[in-house]
Coordinates of C-alpha atoms and ligand atoms in Angstrom, one line a residue:
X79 CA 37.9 22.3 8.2
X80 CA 36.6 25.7 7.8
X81 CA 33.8 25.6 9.3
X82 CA 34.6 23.7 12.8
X83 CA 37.6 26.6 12.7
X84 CA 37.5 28.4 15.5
X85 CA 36.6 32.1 14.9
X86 CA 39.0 34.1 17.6
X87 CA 42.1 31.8 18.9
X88 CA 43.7 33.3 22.0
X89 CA 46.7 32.3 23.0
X90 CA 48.9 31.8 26.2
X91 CA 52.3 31.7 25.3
X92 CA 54.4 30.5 28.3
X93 CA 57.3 28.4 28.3
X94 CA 59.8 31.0 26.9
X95 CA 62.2 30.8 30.1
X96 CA 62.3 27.8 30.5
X97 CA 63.0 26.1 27.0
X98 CA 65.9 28.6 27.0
X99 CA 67.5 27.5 30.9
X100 CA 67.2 23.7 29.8
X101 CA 69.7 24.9 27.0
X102 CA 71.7 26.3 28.7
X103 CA 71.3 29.9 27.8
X104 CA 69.5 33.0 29.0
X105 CA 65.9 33.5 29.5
X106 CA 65.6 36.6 26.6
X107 CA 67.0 33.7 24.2
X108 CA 63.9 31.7 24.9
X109 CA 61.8 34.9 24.2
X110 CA 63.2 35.1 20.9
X111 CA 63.0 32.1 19.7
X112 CA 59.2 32.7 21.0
X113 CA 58.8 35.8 18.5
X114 CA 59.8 33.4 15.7
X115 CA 56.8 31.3 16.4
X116 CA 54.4 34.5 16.8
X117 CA 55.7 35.4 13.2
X118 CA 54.5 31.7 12.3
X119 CA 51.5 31.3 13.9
X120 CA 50.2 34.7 12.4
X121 CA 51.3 33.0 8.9
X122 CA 49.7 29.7 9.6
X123 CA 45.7 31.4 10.9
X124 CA 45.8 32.8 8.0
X125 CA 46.7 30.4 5.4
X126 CA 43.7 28.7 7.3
X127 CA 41.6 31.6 7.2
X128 CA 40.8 31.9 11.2
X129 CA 40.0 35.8 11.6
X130 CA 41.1 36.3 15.3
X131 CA 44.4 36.0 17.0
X132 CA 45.2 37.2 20.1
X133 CA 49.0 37.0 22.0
X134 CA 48.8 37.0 26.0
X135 CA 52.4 38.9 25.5
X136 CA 53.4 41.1 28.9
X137 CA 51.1 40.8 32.1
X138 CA 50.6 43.2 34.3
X139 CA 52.2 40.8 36.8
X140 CA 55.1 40.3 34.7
X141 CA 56.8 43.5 36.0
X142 CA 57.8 41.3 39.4
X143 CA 60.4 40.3 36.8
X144 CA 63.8 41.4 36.9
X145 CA 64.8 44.3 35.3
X146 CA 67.1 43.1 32.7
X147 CA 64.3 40.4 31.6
X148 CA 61.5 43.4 31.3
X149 CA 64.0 45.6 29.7
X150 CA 64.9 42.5 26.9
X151 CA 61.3 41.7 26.5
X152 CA 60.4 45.4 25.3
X153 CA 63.7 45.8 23.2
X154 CA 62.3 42.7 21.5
X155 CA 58.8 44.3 21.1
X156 CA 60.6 47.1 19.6
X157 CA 62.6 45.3 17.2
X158 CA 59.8 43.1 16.2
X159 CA 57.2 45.8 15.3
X160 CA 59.7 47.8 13.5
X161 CA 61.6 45.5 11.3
X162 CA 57.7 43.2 10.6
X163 CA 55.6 46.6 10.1
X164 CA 55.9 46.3 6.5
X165 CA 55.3 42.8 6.3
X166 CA 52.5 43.0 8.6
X167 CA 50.8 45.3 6.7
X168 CA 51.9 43.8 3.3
X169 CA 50.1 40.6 4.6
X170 CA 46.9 42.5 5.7
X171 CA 47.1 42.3 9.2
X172 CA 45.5 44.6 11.5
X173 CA 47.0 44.9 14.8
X174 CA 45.6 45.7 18.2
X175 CA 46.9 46.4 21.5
X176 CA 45.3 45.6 25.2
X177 CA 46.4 46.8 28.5
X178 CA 46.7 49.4 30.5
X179 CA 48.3 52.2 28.5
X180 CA 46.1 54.9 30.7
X181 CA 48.0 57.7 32.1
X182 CA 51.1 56.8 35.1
X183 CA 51.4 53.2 33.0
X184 CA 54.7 51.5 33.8
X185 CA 55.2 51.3 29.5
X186 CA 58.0 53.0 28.0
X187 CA 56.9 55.9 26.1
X188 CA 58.9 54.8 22.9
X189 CA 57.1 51.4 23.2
X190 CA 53.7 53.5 23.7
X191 CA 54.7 55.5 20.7
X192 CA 55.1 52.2 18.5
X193 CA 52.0 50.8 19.8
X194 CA 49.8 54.3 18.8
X195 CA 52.1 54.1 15.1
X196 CA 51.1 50.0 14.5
X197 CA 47.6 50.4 15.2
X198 CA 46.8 53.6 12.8
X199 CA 49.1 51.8 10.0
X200 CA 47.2 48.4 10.4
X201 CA 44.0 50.0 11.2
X202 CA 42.2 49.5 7.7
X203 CA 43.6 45.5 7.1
X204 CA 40.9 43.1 7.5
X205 CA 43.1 39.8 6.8
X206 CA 43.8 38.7 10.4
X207 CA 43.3 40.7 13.1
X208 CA 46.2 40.4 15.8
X209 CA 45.7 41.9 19.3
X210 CA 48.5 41.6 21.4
X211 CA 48.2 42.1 25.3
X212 CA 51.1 44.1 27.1
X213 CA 50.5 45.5 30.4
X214 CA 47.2 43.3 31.0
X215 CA 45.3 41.5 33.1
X216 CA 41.7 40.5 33.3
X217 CA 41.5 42.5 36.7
X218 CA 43.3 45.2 35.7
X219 CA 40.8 45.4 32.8
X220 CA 37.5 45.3 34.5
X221 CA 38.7 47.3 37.2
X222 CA 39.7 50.2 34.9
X223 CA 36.2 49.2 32.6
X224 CA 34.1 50.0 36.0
X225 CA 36.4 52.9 37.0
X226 CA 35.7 54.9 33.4
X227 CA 31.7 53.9 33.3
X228 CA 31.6 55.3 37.4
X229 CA 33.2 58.4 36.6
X230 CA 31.5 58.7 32.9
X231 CA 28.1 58.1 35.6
X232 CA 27.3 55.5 33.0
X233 CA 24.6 52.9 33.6
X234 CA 26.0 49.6 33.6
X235 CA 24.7 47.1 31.7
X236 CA 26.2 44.3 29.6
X237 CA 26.6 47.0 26.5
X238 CA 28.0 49.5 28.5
X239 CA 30.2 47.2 30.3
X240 CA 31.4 45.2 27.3
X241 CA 32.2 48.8 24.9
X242 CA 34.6 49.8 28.3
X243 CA 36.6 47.0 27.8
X244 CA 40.1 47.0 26.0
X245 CA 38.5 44.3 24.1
X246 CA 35.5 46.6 22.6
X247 CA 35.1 45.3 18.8
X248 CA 36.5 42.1 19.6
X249 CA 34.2 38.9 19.8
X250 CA 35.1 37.0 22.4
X251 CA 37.9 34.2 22.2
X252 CA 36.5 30.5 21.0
X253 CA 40.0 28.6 21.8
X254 CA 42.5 29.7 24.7
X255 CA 45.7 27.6 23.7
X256 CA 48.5 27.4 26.2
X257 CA 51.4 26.2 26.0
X258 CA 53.9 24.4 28.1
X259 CA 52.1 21.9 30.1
X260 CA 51.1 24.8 32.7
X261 CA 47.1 24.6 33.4
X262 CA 45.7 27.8 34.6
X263 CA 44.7 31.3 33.0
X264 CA 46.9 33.6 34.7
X265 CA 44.9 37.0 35.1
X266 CA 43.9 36.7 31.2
X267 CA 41.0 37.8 29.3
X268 CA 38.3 36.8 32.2
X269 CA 35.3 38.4 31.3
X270 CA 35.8 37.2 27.9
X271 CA 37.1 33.7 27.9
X272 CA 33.4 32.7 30.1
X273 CA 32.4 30.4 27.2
X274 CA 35.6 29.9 25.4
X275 CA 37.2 26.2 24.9
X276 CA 40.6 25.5 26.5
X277 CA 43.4 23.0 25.4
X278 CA 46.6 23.0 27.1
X279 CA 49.9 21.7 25.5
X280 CA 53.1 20.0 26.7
X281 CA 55.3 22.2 23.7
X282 CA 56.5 25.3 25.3
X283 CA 56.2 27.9 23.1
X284 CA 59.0 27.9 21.1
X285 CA 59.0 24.5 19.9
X286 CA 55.1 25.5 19.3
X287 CA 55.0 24.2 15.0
X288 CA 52.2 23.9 12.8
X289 CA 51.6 20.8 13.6
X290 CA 51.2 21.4 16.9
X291 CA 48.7 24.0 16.1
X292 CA 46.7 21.6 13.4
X293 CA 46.3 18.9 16.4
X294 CA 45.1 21.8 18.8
X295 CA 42.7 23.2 16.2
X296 CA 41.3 19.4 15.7
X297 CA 40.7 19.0 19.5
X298 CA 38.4 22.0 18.9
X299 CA 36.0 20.2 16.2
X300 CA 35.3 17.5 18.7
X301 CA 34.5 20.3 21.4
X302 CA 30.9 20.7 21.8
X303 CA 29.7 23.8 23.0
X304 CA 26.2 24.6 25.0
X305 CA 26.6 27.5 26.5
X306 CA 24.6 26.4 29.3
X307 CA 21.3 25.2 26.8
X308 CA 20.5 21.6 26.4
X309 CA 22.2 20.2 22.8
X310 CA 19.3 20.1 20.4
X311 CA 19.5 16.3 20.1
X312 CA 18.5 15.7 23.5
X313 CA 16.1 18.1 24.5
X314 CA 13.0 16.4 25.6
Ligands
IPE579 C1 56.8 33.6 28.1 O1 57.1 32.5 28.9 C2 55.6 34.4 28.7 C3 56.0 35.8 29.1 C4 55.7 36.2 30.2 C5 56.7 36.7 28.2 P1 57.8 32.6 30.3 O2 58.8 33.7 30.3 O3 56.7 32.7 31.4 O4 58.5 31.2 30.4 P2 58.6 30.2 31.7 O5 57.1 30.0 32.1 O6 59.3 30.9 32.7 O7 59.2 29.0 31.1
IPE580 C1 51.3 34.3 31.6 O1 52.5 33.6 31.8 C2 51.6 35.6 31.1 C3 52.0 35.7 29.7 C4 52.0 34.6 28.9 C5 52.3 37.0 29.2 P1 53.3 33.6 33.2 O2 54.4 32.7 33.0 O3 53.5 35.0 33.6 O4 52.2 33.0 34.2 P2 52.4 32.2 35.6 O5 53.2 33.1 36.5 O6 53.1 30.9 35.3 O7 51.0 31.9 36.1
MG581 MG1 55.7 31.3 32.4

């Protein structure tokens, strides 16, 4: 299986509030139970070796929210990074944030804080490298990319443009997973994800298992990918 695995597996994860309202109970339970699977799926890429993961975690668009649901979602992030930190770097992984975290971001200063501390603690794991995206979106990102090279007075070229990106060391995402039956992107990763394989499933995200992940990461060996060439069999 190895070798069909997909190098960088991105993930939306939607389906939070809505698992939760169909039980009954309040939207922040839903993104609980989501953290759960994030702690799984982390476990699961690398039991299988994959060396990329990244979490499509708070959008920029995401602050239309109400309050009480933005201000759960970060006291979650909080509680998350602080209690997992020593596990996560126990387990050798090396986490990354996205997003706008320039100055005059919305992001609470604590949660800014935690971000900076996770990074330079993780920053020398190699086993799977998690980047998490909170406060972004694919505008936001190339907007602020062409802002920085036009006041640098950089030339832009692919290079130039690619190292401005939040997403500089990163190679691009092979498989965008998302969950919940939803099919569209949602402002994520756009430069990157021009090439990259998409599979859409009915699970919202926290009922997301292993299993679930296995059959996604099947679909994938079947995928055949030409990045606009002609497949080598039937070239004339
Ligand atoms: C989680 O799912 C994604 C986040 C924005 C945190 P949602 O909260 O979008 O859940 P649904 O789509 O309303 O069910
Ligand atoms: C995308 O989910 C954003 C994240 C997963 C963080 P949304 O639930 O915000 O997207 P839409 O509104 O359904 O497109
Ligand atoms: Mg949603």
């Amino acid at each position: 299986m190895k070798s069909h695995l997909p190098t960088h597996v991105a993930f939306i994860m939607d389906g939070n509030g809505r698992w939760a309202q169909k039980r009954g109970l309040a939207r922040l339970k839903g993104h609980a139970a989501g953290v759960e699977t994030v702690r799984s799926v982390c476990e699961e890429l690398s039991k299988l070796g994959v060396e990329y993961v990244t979490f499509y975690t708070f959008s920029t668009e995401n602050w239309k929210r109400p309050w009480e649901e933005v201000s759960g979602l970060f006291t979650l992030m909080r509680s998350y990074f602080k209690s997992e930190l020593n596990t996560i770097i126990e387990k050798g992984l090396r986490i990354r944030f996205i997003g706008d975290r320039g100055e005059g971001t919305k992001l609470p200063a604590d949660i800014l804080e935690l971000m900076n501390e996770v990074e330079a603690k993780t920053a020398h794991n190699t086993k799977l490298h998690a980047t998490f995206a909170i406060n972004y979106s694919g505008r936001d990102e190339l907007l602020r990319a062409a802002r920085k090279l036009a006041a640098e007075g950089t030339e832009i070229t692919a290079d130039t443009f690619e190292t401005a990106l939040d997403t500089h060391g990163l190679p691009d995402p092979d498989f965008i997973i998302r969950t919940s039956g939803e099919q569209r992107i949602s402002n994520f990763l756009l430069w990157q994800i021009a090439y990259a394989e998409l599979y859409f499933c009915d699970a919202a995200w926290p009922d997301f298992t292993a299993t679930h992940l296995q059959a996604a990461l099947s679909a994938y060996t079947t995928r055949q990918r030409r990045f606009g060439a002609v497949p080598a069999t039937t070239a004339a």
